[in-house]
Structure formats: structure tokens, C-alpha cells
CSV table of C-alpha atoms in Angstrom, one decimal:
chain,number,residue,atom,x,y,z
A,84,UNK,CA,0.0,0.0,0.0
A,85,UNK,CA,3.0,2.3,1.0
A,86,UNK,CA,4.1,1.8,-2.9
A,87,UNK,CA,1.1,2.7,-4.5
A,88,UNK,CA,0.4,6.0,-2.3
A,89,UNK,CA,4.2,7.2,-2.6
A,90,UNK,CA,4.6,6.6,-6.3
A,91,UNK,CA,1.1,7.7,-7.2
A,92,UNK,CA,1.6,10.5,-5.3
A,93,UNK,CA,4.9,11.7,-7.0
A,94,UNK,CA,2.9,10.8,-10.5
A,95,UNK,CA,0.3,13.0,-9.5
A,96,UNK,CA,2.4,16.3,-8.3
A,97,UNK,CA,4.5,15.8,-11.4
A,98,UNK,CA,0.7,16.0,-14.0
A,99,UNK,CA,-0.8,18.4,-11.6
A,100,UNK,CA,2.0,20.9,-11.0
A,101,UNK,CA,4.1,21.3,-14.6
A,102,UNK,CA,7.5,21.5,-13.4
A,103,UNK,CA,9.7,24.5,-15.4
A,104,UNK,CA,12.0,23.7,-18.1
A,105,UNK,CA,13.3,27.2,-18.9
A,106,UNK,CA,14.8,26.6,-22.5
A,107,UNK,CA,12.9,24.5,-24.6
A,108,UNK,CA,16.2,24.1,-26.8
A,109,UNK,CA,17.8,21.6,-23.9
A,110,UNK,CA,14.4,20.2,-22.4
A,111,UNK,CA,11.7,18.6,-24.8
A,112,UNK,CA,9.2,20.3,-22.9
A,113,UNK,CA,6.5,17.7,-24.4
A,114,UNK,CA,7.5,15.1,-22.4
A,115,UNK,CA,6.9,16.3,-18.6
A,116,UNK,CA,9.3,15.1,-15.6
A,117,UNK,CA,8.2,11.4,-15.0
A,118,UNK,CA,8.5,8.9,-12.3
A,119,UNK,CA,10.6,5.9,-13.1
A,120,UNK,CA,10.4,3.9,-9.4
A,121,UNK,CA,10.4,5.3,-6.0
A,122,UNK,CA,11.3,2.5,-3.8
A,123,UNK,CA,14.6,3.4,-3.1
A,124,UNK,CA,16.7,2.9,-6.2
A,125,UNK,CA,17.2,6.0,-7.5
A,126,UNK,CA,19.7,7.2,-4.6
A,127,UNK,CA,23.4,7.9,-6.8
A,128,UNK,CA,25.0,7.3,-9.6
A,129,UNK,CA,23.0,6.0,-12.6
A,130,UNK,CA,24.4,4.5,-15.7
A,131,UNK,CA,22.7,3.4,-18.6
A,132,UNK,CA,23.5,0.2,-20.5
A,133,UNK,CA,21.5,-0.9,-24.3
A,134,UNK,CA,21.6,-4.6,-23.0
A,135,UNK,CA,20.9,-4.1,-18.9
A,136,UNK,CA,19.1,-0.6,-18.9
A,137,UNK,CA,19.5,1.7,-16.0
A,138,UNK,CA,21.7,0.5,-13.4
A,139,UNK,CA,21.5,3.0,-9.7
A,140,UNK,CA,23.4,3.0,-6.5
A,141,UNK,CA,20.4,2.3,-4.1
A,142,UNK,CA,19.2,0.1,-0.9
A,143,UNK,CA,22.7,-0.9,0.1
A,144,UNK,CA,24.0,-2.2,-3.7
A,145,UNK,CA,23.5,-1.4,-7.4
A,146,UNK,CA,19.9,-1.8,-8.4
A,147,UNK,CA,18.8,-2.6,-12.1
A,148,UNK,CA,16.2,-1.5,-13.6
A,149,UNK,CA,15.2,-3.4,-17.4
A,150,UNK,CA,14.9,-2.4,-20.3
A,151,UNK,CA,11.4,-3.6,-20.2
A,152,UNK,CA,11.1,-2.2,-16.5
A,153,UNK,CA,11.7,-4.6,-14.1
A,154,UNK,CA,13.2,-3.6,-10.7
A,155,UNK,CA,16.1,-6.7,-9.7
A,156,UNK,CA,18.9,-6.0,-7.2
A,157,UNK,CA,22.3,-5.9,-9.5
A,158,UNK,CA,24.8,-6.4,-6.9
A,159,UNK,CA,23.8,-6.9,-3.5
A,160,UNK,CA,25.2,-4.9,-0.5
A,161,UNK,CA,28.0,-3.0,-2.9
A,162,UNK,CA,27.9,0.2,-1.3
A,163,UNK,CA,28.7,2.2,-4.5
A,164,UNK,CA,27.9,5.7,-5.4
A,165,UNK,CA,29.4,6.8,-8.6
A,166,UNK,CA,28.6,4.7,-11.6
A,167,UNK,CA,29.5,4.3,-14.9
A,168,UNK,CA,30.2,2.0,-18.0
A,169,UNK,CA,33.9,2.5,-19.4
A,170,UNK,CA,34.3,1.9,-23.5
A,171,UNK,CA,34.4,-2.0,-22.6
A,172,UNK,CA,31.1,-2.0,-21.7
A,173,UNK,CA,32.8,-2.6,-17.7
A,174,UNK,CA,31.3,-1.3,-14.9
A,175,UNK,CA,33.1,1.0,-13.1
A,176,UNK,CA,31.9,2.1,-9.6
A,177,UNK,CA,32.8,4.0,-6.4
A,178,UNK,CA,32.6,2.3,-3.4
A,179,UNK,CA,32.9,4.8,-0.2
A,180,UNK,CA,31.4,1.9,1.9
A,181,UNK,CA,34.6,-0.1,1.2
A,182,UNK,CA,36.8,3.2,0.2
A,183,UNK,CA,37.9,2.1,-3.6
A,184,UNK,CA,37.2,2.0,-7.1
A,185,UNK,CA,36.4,-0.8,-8.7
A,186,UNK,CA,35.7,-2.2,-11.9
A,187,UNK,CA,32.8,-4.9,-12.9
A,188,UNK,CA,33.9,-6.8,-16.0
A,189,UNK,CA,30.8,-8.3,-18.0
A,190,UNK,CA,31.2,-11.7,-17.3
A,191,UNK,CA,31.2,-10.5,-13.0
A,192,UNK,CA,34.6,-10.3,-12.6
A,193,UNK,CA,35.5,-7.7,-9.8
A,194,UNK,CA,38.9,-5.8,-10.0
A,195,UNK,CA,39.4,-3.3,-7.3
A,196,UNK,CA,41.6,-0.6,-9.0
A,197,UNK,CA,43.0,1.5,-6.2
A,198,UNK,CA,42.0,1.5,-2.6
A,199,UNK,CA,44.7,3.8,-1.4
A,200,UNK,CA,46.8,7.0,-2.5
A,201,UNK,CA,50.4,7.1,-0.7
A,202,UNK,CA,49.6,4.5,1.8
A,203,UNK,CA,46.9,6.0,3.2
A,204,UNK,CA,43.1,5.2,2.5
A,205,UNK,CA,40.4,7.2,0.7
A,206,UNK,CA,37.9,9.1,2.1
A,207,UNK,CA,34.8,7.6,0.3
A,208,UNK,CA,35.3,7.8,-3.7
A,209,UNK,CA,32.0,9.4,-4.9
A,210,UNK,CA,32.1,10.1,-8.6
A,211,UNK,CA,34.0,9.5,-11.5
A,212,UNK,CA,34.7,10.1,-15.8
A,213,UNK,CA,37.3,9.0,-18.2
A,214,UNK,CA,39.4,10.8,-20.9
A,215,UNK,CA,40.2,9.8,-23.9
A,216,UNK,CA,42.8,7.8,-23.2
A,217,UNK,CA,40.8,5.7,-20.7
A,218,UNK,CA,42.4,6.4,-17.9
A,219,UNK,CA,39.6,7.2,-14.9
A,220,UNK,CA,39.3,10.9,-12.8
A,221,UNK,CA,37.6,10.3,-9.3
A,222,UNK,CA,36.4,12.4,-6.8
A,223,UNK,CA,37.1,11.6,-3.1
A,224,UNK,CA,35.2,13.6,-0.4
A,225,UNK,CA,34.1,12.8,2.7
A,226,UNK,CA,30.3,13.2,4.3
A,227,UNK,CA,29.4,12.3,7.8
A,228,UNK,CA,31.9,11.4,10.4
A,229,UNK,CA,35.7,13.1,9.6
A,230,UNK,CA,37.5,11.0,12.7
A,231,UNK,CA,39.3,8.5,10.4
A,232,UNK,CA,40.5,10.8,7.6
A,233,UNK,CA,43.8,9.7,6.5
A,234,UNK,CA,44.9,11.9,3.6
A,235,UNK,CA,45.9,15.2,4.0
A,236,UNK,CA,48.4,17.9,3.3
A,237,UNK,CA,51.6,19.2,5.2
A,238,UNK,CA,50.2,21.2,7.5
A,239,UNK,CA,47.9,18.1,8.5
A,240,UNK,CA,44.7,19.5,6.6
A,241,UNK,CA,42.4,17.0,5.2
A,242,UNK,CA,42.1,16.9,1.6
A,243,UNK,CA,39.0,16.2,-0.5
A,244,UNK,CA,40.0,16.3,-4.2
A,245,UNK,CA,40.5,14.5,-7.3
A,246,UNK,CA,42.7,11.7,-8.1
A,247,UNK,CA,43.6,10.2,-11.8
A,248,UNK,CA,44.0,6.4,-11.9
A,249,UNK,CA,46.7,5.8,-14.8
A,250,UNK,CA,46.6,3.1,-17.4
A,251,UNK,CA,49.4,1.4,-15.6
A,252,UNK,CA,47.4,1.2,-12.2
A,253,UNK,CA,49.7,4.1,-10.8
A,254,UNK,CA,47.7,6.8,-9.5
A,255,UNK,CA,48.0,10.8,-9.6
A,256,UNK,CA,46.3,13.2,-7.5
A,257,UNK,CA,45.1,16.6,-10.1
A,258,UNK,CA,42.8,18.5,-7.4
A,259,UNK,CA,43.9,18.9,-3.9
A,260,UNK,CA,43.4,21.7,-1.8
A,261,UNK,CA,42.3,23.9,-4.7
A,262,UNK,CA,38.4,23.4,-3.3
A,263,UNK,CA,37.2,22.0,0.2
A,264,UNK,CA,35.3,19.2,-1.0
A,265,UNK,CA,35.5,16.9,-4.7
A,266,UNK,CA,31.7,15.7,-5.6
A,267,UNK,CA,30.9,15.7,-9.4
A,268,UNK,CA,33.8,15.7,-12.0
A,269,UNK,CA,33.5,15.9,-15.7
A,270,UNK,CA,35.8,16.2,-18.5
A,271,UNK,CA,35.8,18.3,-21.4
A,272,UNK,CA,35.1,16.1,-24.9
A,273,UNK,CA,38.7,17.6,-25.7
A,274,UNK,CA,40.2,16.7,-22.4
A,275,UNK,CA,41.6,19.9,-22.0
A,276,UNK,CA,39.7,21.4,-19.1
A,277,UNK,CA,38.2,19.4,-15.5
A,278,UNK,CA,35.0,20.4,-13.9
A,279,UNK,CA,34.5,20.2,-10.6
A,280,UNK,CA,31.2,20.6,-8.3
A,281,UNK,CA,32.9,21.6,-4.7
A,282,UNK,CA,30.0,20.9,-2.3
A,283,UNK,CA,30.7,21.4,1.4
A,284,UNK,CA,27.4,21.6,2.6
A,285,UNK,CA,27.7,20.6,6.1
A,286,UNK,CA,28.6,23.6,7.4
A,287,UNK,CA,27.2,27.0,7.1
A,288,UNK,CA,29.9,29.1,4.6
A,289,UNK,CA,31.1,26.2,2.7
A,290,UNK,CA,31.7,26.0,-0.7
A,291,UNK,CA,28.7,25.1,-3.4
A,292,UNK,CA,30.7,26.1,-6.3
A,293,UNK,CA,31.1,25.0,-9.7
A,294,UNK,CA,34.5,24.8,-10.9
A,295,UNK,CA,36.6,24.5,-14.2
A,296,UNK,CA,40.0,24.2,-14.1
A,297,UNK,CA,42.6,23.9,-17.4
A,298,UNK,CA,44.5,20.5,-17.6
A,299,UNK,CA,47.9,20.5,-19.2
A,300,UNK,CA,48.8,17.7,-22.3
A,301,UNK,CA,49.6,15.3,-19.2
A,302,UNK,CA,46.0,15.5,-18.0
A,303,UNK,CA,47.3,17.5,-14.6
A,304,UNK,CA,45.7,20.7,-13.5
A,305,UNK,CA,47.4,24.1,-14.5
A,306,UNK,CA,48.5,26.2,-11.4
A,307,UNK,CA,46.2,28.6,-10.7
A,308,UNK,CA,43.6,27.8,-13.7
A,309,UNK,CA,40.7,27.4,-11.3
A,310,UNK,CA,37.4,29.3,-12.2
A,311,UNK,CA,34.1,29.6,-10.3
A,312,UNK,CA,31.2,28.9,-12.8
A,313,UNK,CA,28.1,29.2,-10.9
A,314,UNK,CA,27.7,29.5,-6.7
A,315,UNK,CA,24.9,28.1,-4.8
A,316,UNK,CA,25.8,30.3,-1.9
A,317,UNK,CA,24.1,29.0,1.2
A,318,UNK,CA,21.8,26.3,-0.4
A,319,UNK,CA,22.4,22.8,-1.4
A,320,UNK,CA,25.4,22.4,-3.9
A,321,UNK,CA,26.5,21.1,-7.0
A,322,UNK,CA,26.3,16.8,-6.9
A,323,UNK,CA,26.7,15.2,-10.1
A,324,UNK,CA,28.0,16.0,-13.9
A,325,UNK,CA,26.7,15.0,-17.4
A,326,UNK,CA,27.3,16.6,-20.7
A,327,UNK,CA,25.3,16.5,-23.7
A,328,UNK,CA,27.0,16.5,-27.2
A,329,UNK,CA,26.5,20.1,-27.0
A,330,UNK,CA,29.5,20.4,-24.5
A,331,UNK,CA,26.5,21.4,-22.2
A,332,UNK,CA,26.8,20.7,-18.5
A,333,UNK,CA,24.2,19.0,-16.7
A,334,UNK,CA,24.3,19.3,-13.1
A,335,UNK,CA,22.2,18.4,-10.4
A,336,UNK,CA,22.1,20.7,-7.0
A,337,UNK,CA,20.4,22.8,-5.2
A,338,UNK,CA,17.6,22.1,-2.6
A,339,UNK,CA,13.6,22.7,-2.3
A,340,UNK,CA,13.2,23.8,1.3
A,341,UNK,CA,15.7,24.9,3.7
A,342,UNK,CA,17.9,22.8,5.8
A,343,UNK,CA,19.1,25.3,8.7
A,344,UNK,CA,21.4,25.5,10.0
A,345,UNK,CA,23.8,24.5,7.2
A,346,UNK,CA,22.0,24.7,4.3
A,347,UNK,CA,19.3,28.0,5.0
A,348,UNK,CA,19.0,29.2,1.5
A,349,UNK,CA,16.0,27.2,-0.8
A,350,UNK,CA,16.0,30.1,-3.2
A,351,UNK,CA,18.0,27.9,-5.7
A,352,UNK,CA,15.8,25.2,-6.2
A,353,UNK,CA,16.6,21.2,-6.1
A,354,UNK,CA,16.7,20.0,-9.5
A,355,UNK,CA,18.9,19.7,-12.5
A,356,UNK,CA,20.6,22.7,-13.9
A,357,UNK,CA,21.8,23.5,-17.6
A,358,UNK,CA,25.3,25.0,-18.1
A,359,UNK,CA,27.2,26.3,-21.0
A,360,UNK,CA,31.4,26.1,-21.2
A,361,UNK,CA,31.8,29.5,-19.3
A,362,UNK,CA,28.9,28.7,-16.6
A,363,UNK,CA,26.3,30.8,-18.2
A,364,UNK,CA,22.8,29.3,-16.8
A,365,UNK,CA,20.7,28.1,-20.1
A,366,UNK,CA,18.0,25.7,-18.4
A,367,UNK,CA,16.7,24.3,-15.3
A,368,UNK,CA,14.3,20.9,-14.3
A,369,UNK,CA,12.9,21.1,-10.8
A,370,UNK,CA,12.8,18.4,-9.3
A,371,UNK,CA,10.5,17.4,-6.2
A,372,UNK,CA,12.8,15.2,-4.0
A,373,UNK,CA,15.6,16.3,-2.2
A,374,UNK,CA,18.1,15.6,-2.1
A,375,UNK,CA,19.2,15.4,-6.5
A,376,UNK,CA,22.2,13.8,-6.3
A,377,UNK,CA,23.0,13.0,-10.0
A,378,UNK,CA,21.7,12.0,-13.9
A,379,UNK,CA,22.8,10.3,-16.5
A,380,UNK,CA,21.7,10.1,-20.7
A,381,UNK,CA,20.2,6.5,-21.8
A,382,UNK,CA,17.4,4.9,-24.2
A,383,UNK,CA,18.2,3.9,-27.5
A,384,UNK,CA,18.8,7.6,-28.7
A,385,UNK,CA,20.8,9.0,-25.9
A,386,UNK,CA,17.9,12.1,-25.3
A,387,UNK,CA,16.5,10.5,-22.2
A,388,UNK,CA,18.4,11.5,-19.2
A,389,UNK,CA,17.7,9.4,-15.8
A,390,UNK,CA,17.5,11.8,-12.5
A,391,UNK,CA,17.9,10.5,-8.7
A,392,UNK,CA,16.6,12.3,-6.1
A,393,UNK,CA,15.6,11.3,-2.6
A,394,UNK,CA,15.8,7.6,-3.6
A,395,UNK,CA,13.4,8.6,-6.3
A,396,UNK,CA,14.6,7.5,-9.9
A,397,UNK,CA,13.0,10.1,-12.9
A,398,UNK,CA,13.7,10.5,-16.5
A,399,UNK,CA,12.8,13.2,-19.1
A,400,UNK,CA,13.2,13.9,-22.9
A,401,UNK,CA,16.1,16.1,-23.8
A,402,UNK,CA,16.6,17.4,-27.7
A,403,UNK,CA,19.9,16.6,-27.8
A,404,UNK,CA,21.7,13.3,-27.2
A,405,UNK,CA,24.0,12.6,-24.2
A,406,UNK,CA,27.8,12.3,-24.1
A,407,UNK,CA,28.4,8.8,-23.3
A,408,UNK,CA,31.8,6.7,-23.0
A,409,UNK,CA,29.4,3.3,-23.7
A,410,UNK,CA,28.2,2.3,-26.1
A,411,UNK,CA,30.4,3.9,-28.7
């Protein structure tokens, strides 16, 4: 009974109130915000596979939901948050239960990439993208308890940045202390330039900012390229990171109702927001559930782009087709 009055529910806010889509060149404004399932799956990190369908970090593991729309539990008790397919068609996840990435081949085999930088172990790898060359870019903050933090800088400061696992297993940090705390990452289609969603919303003053730094031909951050895009002041920040084949950034954030005393500021709504390269703000997709923690483009034509949000899973048209890294 709980099912059927929480998922009719959300149907009927979503028909009765038309949520805004500001620019009818991102959003296909015919096809309103929808409901996928609301039983929990739709907590982080959704990836979209032509064989498997949508695949969600959710209820303790990695949910699956079919092509045909069947709800199955993927991989039990995996603690992942960050997903993603790599060109192989392997899974590649974020584990801040366990504090690694791994990598899921097709056939199940589990490799578990890097579980430590210098000797000392991660804070919880949240999100993740790939260049070119295949090589992976993480994120690696830490929510909740700080006691057990193991990495930080000279002067004993934690660090919450971004690290770059090589295609020899060695691993490279690119982001340290240049913002307070790594969530989303993307890469430019070029490689030439990192974004990063800073969001250090436990306290009241942290950062919710939007960045874009410059890589050099080595894939490693230029001193002193960092630039703000877009700041959620004292909201809810910037989660997760998808681009369209526009180059567009797709970003979920913000927050629906305030959360004092960290987050007091619900004038920038929970939802997903619409970027160009230099941060200017060129749509937005409210969402009802807080918190929106990330998207990601699917369906046979790449325009449908998956939403999680309070353990809600959504999906809406788009008029242009995702960036994806699988399939080719």
C-alpha cells in the first residue's frame, strides 16, 4: 500500500504541477518530468546500459532496472555511489562503503583498481569520468563522520579532491586543496579542461561552487587555472555531472526547502541545472525530491536523461543526445 500512495503520489504532483524547463532548446518540454520507481533505487550514480538498462546506486547495492522495466537488485550490498560504464562496456563504480574504485567486467569479474593513495586510504570515492585515453578521474570527499580521515596535506589539513588512476594502475592526485570538498567531475570532450562541483554543505559558509580548471597535455591541473562557474551560496550544492554532445553541462544541485542550519537558502531550487562552457545558466528541471544527487543520458537515442533524487529514480526527454563513453 505504501508503494502505490508514494509513487502515485509523486505521479500526480508531477501532471498536476508542470515542473519548469526554462529553455525549450535543452528540455523537450513535451515530455513532462516522470516517475521511473520510487522504492529506493534512485539514490546515486545511474548509468545506462542498451543490453541491462538503467543500473543505480540504491538500498545498500547497485539496483537494475530493465529495459522492459523490471526492478532486480544488480549487486547486492556493494555500497557504490558513482557509476558508470567504461568503453568496454565494464562497470566502473565508487565504493565509499569499502573506500575504492572498482571495476565490474561483464562476465562479474570484480577488480578493485585502487584502494589507497600514498599509503593511506580514501575518504569515500563518490564520482567519477574517463578521458580519452581511458584512464579514470575520481572524486574523493568525505560526508558524515571526519575521525578516520587519512589523507591530508603538510600542515595536516584534510584533503578532499581528485585523483587520476593511470593506465598502468599508478595513481596521480590533479585537485587537492584547490576546493574543500570533490563531488561531481567531468571532462571536457577535448580533455583539455576538468570540472569540478565543490559541495561542502555541512557547514554554514562552505563551498557550493562549480569549478573548471585547465589540464595540461599530461592530463594534470594548471596552477592557478581554477574558475568559479556558478555558486549556490548558502543552499544545497552542485552533486553530479553530465554533458550532452553540445558540450552542455548538466548538473544536479540545489535544494527545495531549507535545511538550517547549514544549508538556510531554498532560493535555488533542487533540480537539474543546464550550463554552458563558461557557466552561463541556459536551463533548469525542478525536481521534487531532495536531495538530487545525480543524472545520466540513456534509451536507444541517448535524449533521455535518468534523475535521482531522494531515492526517487526520474527520467525526461532532452533534444539533444548525451555524451556517453558506452556504447560507442
Amino acid at each position: 500500500m505504501l508503494r502505490i500512495t508514494l509513487l502515485g503520489w509523486l505521479c500526480l504532483w508531477c501532471c498536476a504541477f508542470p515542473l519548469p524547463a526554462q529553455d525549450s532548446d535543452v528540455f523537450d518540454l513535451s515530455k513532462p518530468l516522470e516517475v521511473v520507481s520510487s522504492q529506493g533505487e534512485g539514490g546515486e550514480g545511474p548509468a545506462w546500459d542498451p543490453e541491462l538498462g538503467i543500473l543505480t546506486s540504491g538500498k545498500g547495492g547497485i539496483c537494475r532496472l530493465s529495459i522492459a522495466g523490471m526492478p532486480t537488485m544488480y549487486r547486492d550490498k556493494a555500497g557504490t555511489n558513482g557509476l558508470l560504464f567504461d568503453r568496454e562496456g565494464r562497470l566502473v563504480c565508487c565504493e565509499p562503503v569499502l573506500r575504492r574504485v572498482t571495476r565490474l567486467s561483464r562476465d562479474g569479474k570484480l577488480e578493485v583498481l585502487t584502494d589507497s593513495f600514498e599509503g593511506k586510504r580514501y575518504n569515500q570515492p563518490n564520482d567519477l569520468c574517463l578521458d580519452r585515453a581511458g584512464r579514470i578521474y575520481f572524486s574523493d570527499p568525505r560526508y558524515g563522520p571526519r575521525d578516520d580521515m587519512q589523507i591530508r596535506d603538510a600542515d595536516g589539513k584534510t584533503i578532499e579532491g581528485v585523483y587520476r588512476i593511470n593506465l598502468d594502475g599508478s595513481v596521480s592526485r590533479v585537485v587537492g586543496r584547490e576546493v574543500e570538498r570533490a563531488n561531481g567531475v567531468a571532462l571536457s570532450p577535448d580533455d583539455k579542461f576538468l570540472f569540478v562541483a565543490d559541495n561542502a554543505n555541512d557547514r554554514l559558509g562552505g563551498s557550493r561552487k562549480l569549478w573548471r580548471f585547465e589540464l595540461d597535455d599530461q592530463g594534470d591541473v594548471k596552477p592557478n587555472s581554477g574558475r568559479v562557474l556558478f555558486d549556490w551560496g548558502n543552499g544545497r550544492g552542485p552533486d553530479g555531472i553530465k554533458q550532452d554532445q553540445a558540450g552542455r553541462l548538466f548538473v544536479a544541485g540545489g535544494i527545495n526547502k531549507p535545511n538550517p542550519p547549514h544549508e538556510p537558502d531554498a532560493a535555488l531550487k533542487g533540480g537539474v541545472y543546464v550550463f554552458d562552457f563558461d557557466g552561463k545558466l541556459l536551463a533548469f528541471q525542478n525536481v521534487p525530491t531532495d536531495e538530487v544527487t545525480n543524472c545520466a543520458f540513456g534509451g536507444d537515442d541517448l535524449r533521455t536523461l535518468y534523475i535521482t533524487g531522494g531515492g526517487v529514480l526520474y527520467k525526461m526527454r532532452t533534444k539533444t543526445p548525451g555524451r556517453v563513453y558506452w556504447p560507442h
